[in-house]
GROMACS .gro file of C-alpha atoms in nm:
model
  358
    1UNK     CA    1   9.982  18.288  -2.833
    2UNK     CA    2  10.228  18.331  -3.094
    3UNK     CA    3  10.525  18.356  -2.823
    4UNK     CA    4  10.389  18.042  -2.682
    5UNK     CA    5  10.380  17.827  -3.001
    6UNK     CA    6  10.713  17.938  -3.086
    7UNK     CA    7  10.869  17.876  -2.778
    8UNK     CA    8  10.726  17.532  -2.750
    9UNK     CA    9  10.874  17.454  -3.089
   10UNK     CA   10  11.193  17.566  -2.973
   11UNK     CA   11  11.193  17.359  -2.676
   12UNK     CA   12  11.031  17.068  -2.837
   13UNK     CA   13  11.398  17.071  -3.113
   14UNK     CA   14  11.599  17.114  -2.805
   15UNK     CA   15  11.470  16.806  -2.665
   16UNK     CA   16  11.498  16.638  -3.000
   17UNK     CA   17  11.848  16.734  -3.102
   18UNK     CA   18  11.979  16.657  -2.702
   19UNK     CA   19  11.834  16.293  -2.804
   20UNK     CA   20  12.000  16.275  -3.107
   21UNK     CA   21  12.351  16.402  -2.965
   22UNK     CA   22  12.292  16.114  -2.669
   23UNK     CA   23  12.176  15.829  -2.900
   24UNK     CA   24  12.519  15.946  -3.149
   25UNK     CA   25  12.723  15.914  -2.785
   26UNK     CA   26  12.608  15.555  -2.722
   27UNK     CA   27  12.654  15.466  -3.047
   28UNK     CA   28  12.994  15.528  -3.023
   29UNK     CA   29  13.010  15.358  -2.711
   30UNK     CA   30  12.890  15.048  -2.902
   31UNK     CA   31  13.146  15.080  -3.160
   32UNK     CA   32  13.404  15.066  -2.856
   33UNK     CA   33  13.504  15.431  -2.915
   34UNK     CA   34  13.553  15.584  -2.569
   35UNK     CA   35  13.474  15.926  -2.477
   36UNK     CA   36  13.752  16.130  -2.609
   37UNK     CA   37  13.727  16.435  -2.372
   38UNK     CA   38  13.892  16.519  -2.054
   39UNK     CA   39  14.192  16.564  -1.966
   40UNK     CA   40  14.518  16.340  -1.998
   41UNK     CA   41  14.513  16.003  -1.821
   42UNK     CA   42  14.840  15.804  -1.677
   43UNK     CA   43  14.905  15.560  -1.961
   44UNK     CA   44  14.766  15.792  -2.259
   45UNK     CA   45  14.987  15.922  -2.471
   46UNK     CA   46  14.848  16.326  -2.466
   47UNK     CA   47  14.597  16.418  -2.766
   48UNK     CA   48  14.546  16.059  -2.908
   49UNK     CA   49  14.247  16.077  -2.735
   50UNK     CA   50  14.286  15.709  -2.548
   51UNK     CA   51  14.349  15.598  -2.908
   52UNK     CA   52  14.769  15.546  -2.852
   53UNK     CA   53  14.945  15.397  -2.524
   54UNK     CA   54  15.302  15.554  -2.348
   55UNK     CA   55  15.456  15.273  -2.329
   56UNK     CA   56  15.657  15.367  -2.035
   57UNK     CA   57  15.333  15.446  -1.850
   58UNK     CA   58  15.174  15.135  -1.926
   59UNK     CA   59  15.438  14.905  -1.836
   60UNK     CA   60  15.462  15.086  -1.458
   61UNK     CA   61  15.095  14.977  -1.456
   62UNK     CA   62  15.165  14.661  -1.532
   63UNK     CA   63  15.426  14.632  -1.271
   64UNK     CA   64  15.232  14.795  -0.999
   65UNK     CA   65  14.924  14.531  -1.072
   66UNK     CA   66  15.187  14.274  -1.035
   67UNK     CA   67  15.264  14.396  -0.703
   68UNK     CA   68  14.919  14.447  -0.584
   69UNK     CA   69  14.881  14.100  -0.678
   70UNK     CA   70  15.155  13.920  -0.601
   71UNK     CA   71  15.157  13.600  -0.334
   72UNK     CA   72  15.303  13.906  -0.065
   73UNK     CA   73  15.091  14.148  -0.181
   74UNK     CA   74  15.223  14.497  -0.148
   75UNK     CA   75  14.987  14.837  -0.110
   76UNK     CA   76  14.888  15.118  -0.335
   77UNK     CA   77  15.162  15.283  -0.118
   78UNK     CA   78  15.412  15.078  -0.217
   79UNK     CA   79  15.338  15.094  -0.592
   80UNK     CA   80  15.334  15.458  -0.545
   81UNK     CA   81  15.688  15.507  -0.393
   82UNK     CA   82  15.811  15.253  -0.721
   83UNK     CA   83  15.634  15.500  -0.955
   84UNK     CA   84  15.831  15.754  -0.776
   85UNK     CA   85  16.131  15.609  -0.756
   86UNK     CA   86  16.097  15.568  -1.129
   87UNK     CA   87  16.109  15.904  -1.175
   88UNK     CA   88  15.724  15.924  -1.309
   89UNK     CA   89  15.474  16.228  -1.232
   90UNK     CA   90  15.138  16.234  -1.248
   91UNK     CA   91  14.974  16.389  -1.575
   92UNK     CA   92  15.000  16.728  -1.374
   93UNK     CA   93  15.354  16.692  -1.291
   94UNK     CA   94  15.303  16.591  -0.921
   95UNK     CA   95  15.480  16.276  -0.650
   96UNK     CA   96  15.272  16.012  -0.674
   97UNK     CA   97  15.052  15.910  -0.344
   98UNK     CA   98  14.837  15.647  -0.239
   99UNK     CA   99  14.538  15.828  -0.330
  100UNK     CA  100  14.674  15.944  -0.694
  101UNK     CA  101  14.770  15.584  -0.751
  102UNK     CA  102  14.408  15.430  -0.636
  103UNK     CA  103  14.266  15.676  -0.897
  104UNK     CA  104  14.462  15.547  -1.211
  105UNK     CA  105  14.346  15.160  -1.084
  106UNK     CA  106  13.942  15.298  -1.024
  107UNK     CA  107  13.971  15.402  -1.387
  108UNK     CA  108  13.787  15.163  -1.685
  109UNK     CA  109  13.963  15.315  -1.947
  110UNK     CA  110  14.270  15.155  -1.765
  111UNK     CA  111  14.122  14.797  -1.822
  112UNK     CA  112  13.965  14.927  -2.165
  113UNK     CA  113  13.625  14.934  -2.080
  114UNK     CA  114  13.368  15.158  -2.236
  115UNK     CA  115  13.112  15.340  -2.028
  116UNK     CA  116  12.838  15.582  -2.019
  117UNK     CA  117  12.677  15.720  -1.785
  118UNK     CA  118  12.815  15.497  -1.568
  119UNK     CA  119  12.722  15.163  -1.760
  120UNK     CA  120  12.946  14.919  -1.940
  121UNK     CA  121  12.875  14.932  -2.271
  122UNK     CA  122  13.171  14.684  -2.390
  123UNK     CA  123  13.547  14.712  -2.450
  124UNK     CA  124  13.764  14.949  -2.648
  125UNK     CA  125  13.886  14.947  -2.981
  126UNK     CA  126  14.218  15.028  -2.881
  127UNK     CA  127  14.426  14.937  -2.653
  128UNK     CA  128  14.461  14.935  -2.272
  129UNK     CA  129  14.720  14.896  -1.982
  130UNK     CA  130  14.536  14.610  -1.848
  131UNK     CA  131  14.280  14.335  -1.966
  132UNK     CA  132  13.942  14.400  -1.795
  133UNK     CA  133  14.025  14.096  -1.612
  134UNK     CA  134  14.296  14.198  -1.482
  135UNK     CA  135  14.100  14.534  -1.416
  136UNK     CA  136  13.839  14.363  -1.211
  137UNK     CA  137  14.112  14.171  -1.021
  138UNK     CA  138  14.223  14.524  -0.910
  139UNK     CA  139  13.917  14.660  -0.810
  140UNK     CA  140  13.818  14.303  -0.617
  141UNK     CA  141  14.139  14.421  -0.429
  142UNK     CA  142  14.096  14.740  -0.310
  143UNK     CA  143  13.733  14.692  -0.232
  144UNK     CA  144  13.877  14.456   0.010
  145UNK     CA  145  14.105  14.674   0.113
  146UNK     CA  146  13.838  14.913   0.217
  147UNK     CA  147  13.761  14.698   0.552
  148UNK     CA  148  13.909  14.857   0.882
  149UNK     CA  149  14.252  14.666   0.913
  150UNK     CA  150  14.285  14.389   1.109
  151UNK     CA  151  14.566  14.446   1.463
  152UNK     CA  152  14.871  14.431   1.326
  153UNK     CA  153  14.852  14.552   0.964
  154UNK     CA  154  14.921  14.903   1.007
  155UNK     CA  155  15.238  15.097   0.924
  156UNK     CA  156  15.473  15.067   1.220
  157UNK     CA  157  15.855  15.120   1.313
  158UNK     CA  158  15.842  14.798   1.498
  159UNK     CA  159  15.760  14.432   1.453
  160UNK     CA  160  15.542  14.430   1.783
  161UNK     CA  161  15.428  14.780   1.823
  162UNK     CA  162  15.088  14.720   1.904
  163UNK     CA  163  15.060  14.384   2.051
  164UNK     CA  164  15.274  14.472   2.370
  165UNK     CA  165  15.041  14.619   2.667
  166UNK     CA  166  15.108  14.677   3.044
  167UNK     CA  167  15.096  14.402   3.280
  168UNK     CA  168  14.905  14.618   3.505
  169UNK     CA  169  14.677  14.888   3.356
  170UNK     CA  170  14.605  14.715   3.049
  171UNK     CA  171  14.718  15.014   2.793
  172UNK     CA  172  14.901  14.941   2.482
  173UNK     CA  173  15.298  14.999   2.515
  174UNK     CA  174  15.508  15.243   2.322
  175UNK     CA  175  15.800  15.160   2.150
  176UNK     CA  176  16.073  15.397   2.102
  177UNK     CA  177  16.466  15.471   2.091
  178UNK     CA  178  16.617  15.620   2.351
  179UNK     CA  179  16.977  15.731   2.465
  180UNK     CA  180  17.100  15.719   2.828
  181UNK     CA  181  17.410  15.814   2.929
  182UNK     CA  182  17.546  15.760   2.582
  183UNK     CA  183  17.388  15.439   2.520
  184UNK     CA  184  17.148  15.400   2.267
  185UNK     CA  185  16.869  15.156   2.289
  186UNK     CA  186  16.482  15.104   2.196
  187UNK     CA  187  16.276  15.059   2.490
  188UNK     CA  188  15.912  14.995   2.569
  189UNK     CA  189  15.678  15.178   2.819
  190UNK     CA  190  15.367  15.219   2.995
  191UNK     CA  191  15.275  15.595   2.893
  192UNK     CA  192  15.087  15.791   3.164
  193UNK     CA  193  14.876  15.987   2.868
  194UNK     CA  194  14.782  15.670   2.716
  195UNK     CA  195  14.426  15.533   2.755
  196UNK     CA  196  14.377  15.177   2.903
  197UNK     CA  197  14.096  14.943   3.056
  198UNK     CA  198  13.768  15.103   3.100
  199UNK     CA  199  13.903  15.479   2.967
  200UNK     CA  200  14.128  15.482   3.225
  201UNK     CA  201  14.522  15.620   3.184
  202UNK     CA  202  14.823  15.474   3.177
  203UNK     CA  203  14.973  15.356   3.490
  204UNK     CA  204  15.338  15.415   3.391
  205UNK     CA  205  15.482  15.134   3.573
  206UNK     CA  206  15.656  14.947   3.311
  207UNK     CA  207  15.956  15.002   3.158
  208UNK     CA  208  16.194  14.779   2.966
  209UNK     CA  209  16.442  14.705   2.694
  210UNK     CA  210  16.227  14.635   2.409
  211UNK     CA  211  16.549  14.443   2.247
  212UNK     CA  212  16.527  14.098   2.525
  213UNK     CA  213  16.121  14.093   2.459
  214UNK     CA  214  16.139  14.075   2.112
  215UNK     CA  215  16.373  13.796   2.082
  216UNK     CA  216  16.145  13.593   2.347
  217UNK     CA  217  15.859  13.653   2.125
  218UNK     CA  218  16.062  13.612   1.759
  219UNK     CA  219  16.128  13.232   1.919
  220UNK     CA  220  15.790  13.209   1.970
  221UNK     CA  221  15.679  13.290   1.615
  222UNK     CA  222  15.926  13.099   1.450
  223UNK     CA  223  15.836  12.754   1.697
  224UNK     CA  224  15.476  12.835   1.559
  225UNK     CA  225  15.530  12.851   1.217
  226UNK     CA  226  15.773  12.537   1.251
  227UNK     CA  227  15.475  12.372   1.373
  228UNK     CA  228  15.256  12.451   1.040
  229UNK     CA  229  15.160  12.215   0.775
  230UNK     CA  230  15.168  12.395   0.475
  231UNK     CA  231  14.882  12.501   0.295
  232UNK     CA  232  14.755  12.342  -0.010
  233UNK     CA  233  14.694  12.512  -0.300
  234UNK     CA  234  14.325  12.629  -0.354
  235UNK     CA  235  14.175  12.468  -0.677
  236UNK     CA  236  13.877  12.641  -0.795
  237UNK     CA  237  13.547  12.505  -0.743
  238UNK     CA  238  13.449  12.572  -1.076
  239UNK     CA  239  13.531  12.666  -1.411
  240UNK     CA  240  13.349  12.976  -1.545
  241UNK     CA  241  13.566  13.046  -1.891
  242UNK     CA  242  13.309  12.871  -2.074
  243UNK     CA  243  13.031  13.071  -1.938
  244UNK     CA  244  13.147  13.348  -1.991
  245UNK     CA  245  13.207  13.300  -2.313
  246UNK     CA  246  12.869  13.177  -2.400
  247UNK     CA  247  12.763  13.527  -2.309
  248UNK     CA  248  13.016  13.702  -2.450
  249UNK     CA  249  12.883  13.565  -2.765
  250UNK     CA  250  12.526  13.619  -2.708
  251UNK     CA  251  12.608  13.965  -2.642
  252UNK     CA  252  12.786  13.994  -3.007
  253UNK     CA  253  12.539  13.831  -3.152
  254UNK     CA  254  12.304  14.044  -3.039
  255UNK     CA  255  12.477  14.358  -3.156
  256UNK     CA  256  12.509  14.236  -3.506
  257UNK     CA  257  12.134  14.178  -3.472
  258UNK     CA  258  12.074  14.555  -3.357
  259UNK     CA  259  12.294  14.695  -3.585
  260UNK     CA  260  12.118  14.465  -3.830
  261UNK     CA  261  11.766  14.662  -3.783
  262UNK     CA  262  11.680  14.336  -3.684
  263UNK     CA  263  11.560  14.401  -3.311
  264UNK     CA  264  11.394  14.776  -3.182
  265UNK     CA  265  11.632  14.995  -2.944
  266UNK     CA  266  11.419  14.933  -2.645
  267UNK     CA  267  11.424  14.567  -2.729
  268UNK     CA  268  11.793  14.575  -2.802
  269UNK     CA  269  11.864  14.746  -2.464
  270UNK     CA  270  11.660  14.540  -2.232
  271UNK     CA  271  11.833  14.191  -2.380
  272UNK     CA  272  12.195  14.424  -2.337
  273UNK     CA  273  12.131  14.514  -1.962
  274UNK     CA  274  11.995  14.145  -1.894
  275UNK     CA  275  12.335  13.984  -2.037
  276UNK     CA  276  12.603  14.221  -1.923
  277UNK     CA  277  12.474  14.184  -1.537
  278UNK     CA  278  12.474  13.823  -1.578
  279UNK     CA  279  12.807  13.860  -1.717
  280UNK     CA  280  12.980  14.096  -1.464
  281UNK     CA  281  12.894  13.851  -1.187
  282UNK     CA  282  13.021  13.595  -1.338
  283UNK     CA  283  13.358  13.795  -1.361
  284UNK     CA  284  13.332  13.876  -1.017
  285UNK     CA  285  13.312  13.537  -0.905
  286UNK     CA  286  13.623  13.464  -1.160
  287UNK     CA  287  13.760  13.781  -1.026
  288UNK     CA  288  13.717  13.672  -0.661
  289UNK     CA  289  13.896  13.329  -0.742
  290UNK     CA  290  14.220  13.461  -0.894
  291UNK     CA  291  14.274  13.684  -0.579
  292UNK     CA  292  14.220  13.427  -0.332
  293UNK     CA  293  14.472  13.182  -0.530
  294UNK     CA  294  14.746  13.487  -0.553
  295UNK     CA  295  14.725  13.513  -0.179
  296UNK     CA  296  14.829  13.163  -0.129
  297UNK     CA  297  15.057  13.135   0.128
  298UNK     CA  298  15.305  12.970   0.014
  299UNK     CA  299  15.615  12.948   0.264
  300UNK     CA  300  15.578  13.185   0.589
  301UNK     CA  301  15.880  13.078   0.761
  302UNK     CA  302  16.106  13.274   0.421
  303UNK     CA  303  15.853  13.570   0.462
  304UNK     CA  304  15.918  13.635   0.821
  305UNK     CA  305  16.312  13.507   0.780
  306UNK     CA  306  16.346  13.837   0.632
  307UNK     CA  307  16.359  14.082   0.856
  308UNK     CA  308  16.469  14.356   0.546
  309UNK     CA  309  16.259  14.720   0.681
  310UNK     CA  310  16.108  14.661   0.332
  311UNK     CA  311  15.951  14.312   0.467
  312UNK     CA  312  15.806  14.457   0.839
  313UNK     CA  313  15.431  14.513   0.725
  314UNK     CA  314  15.409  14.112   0.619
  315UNK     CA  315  15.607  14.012   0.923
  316UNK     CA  316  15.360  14.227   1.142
  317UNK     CA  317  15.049  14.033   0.974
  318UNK     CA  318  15.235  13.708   1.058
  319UNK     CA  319  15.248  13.797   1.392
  320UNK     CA  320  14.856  13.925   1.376
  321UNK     CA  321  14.804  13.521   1.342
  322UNK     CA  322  15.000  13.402   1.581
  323UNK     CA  323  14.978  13.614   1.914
  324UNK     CA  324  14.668  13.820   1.983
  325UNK     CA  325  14.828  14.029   2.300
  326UNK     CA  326  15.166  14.036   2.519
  327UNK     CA  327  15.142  14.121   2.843
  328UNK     CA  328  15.470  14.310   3.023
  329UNK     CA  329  15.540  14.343   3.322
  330UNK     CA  330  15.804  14.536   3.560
  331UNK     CA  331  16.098  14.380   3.667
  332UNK     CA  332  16.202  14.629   3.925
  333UNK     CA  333  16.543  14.888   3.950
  334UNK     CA  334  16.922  14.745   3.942
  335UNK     CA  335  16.899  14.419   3.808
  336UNK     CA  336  17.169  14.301   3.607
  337UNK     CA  337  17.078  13.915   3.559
  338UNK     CA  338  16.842  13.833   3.262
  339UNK     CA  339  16.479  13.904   3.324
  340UNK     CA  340  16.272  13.595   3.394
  341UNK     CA  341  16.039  13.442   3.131
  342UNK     CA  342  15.743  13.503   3.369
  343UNK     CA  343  15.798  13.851   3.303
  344UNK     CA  344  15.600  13.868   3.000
  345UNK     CA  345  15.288  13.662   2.940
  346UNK     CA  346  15.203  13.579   2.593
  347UNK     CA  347  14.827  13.574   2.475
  348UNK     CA  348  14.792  13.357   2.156
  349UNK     CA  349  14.524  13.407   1.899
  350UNK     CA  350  14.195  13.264   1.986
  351UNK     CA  351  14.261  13.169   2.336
  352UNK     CA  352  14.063  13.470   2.460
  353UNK     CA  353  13.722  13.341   2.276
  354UNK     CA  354  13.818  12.983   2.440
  355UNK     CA  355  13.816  13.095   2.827
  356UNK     CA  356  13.480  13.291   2.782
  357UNK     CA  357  13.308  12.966   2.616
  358UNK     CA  358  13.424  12.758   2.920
   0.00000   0.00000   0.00000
C-alpha cells in the first residue's frame, strides 16, 4: 500500500512539473522567444540561438525569394545553383539542391514566426530573413508548385521536346544530336522502344532534321504572340491591410489582457485560436493576391526573343500555350529540295476539346 501511495505521488509531480516546463515553453513563445534548440539554421549566425542574423546568409535568401517571385519566376533549382555558385554550403558543409533549398523556405523561423507544437503563437523578437509576408508568399508558391506540371514545363535540352509525335503511330519523338559522316546535326525520331496509341510501340518511320521543324514552328509562335493583346494588370479585388490590422490589434490587446490576469488561460486561449485562424486566412488570401500580380505577364514576345539556354524552361511554357501537339511525318530517302509544309501538322491548344464538342 505504501509502494502504491508513493508511487502515485511520484507520478502525480511528474505530471505536474511536465505542465509547468510546457506552460514556461509557451510562455516564451508568447514573449516571441523561439525555441533555442536544434541545430544551426541557414541564416543563423551559430550559437546566438536565432537571436543574431549572417548577413551573408540572409541576403542569399532574400535574393532567392526575389527569384521565386519574380514576373519569370525561376525554381527552387535555380535558386539553388545561385547559392552554389555563390560559393555557400549548407550548415553541414554540403552543394545545395532543390530539396535542401525547399527546406530553408518551409522553415517559420525564416519568416520569424514563433511556433509550438505546430501552432503560431506570434512573431519573433528578433530578427528574420524574411517578413512573414513574404514567408507566406513563399509557401503560397511552392504549394502550387506541388501540382503535376503542366506539358511543357519540364527540364528539357530542347524547345519542343515533347510536343513533336509521329505522324503515324502517335508516340512522342526524340530529340537528339547526331553525327553522320562528319556532320553534326540534331535530329528527331520515331523510337521503336517508345510507347504510343493504345500501349502500342513505336513505329520508327520518321526521321528528320529537327533544325527545318523548329524554325516552321518558332514562326508560328512568334505570329501568335504578335497577335496578343497584352494583358492588363490585375488590380485586387479588395483591400485586406486594414483587416488585418484590426486583428492584429485585437490579438495584442488581448495579450496585454492575459498577461494582465485579466482573462483565465483557457479563456485566453480559446479567444487566441479564434483570432489567429481568422487572421491566417486573411493572409492567405493577401498571400494569394501578391503571387498572382508577380506572375503578370508582362511582355512574352522579349521572354521568348531570348533564346539564352538560361531562358528555355519559360520559352517551353510559352509554347505549352500556344501548340498542344505537332504531328511529323516522313518525307521519304534522297531528297534534297526543302520539305513541304504539309509535312508537319500543327495541333494548337484547345482545338482538340473543339472537334469532340462538334
Amino acid at each position: 500500500m505504501i509502494l502504491t501511495i508513493k508511487g502515485a505521488v511520484a507520478q502525480q509531480e511528474t505530471e505536474r512539473m511536465s505542465e509547468r516546463i510546457n506552460n514556461s515553453l509557451l510562455q516564451r513563445r508568447e514573449q516571441g522567444k523561439p525555441h533555442a534548440g536544434g541545430k544551426r539554421q541557414f541564416g543563423f549566425k551559430e550559437g546566438s540561438y536565432f537571436k543574431e542574423l549572417n548577413e551573408g546568409e540572409a541576403e542569399l535568401i532574400r535574393e532567392g525569394y526575389r527569384m521565386l517571385m519574380s514576373r519569370v519566376p525561376k525554381t527552387p533549382g535555380d535558386v539553388a545553383r545561385y547559392w552554389n555558385s555563390e560559393g555557400s554550403t549548407t550548415p553541414h558543409g554540403g552543394a545545395w539542391t532543390l530539396h535542401s533549398v525547399k527546406r530553408v523556405y518551409r522553415s517559420e523561423r525564416i519568416g520569424g514566426i514563433v511556433t509550438y507544437k505546430g501552432q503560431d503563437i506570434g512573431d519573433s523578437l528578433y530578427g528574420a530573413p524574411l517578413t512573414r509576408e513574404q514567408w507566406e508568399n513563399i509557401q503560397k508558391l511552392l504549394d502550387g508548385r506541388a501540382t503535376p506540371a503542366a506539358q511543357g514545363s519540364g527540364k528539357r535540352k530542347h524547345v519542343y521536346s515533347g510536343f513533336l509525335r509521329c505522324g503515324y503511330c502517335g508516340s512522342s519523338m526524340r530529340v537528339q544530336w547526331a553525327t553522320i559522316q562528319g556532320r553534326t546535326f540534331r535530329r528527331t525520331f520515331c523510337s521503336s522502344s517508345q510507347q504510343g496509341q493504345k500501349g502500342r510501340l513505336g513505329c520508327g518511320k520518321v526521321s528528320r532534321q529537327y533544325q527545318w521543324i523548329e524554325e516552321r514552328l518558332n514562326e508560328v509562335i512568334e505570329a501568335a504572340l504578335l497577335s496578343r493583346t497584352p494583358q492588363k494588370e490585375v488590380v485586387p479585388a479588395e483591400d485586406l491591410t486594414g483587416a488585418i490590422s484590426l486583428l492584429e490589434s485585437r490579438i495584442r490587446a488581448l495579450r496585454g489582457r492575459w498577461k494582465e490576469g485579466q482573462m483565465d488561460d483557457e479563456d485566453y486561449f480559446d479567444s487566441l485560436t479564434h483570432l489567429r485562424a481568422e487572421l491566417q486566412t486573411l493572409r492567405a488570401r493577401e498571400a494569394t493576391t501578391v503571387v498572382r500580380q508577380s506572375r503578370v505577364e508582362t511582355d512574352v514576345l522579349a521572354v521568348w526573343m531570348d533564346s539564352e539556354p538560361e531562358n528555355l524552361e519559360p520559352r517551353r511554357a510559352i509554347v505549352a500555350s500556344v501548340i498542344d501537339h505537332v504531328d511529323v511525318f516522313s518525307i521519304g530517302r534522297g531528297r534534297r529540295t526543302p520539305p513541304e509544309i504539309t509535312s508537319i501538322k500543327i495541333t494548337p491548344v484547345g482545338a482538340e476539346e473543339k472537334d469532340s464538342t462538334q
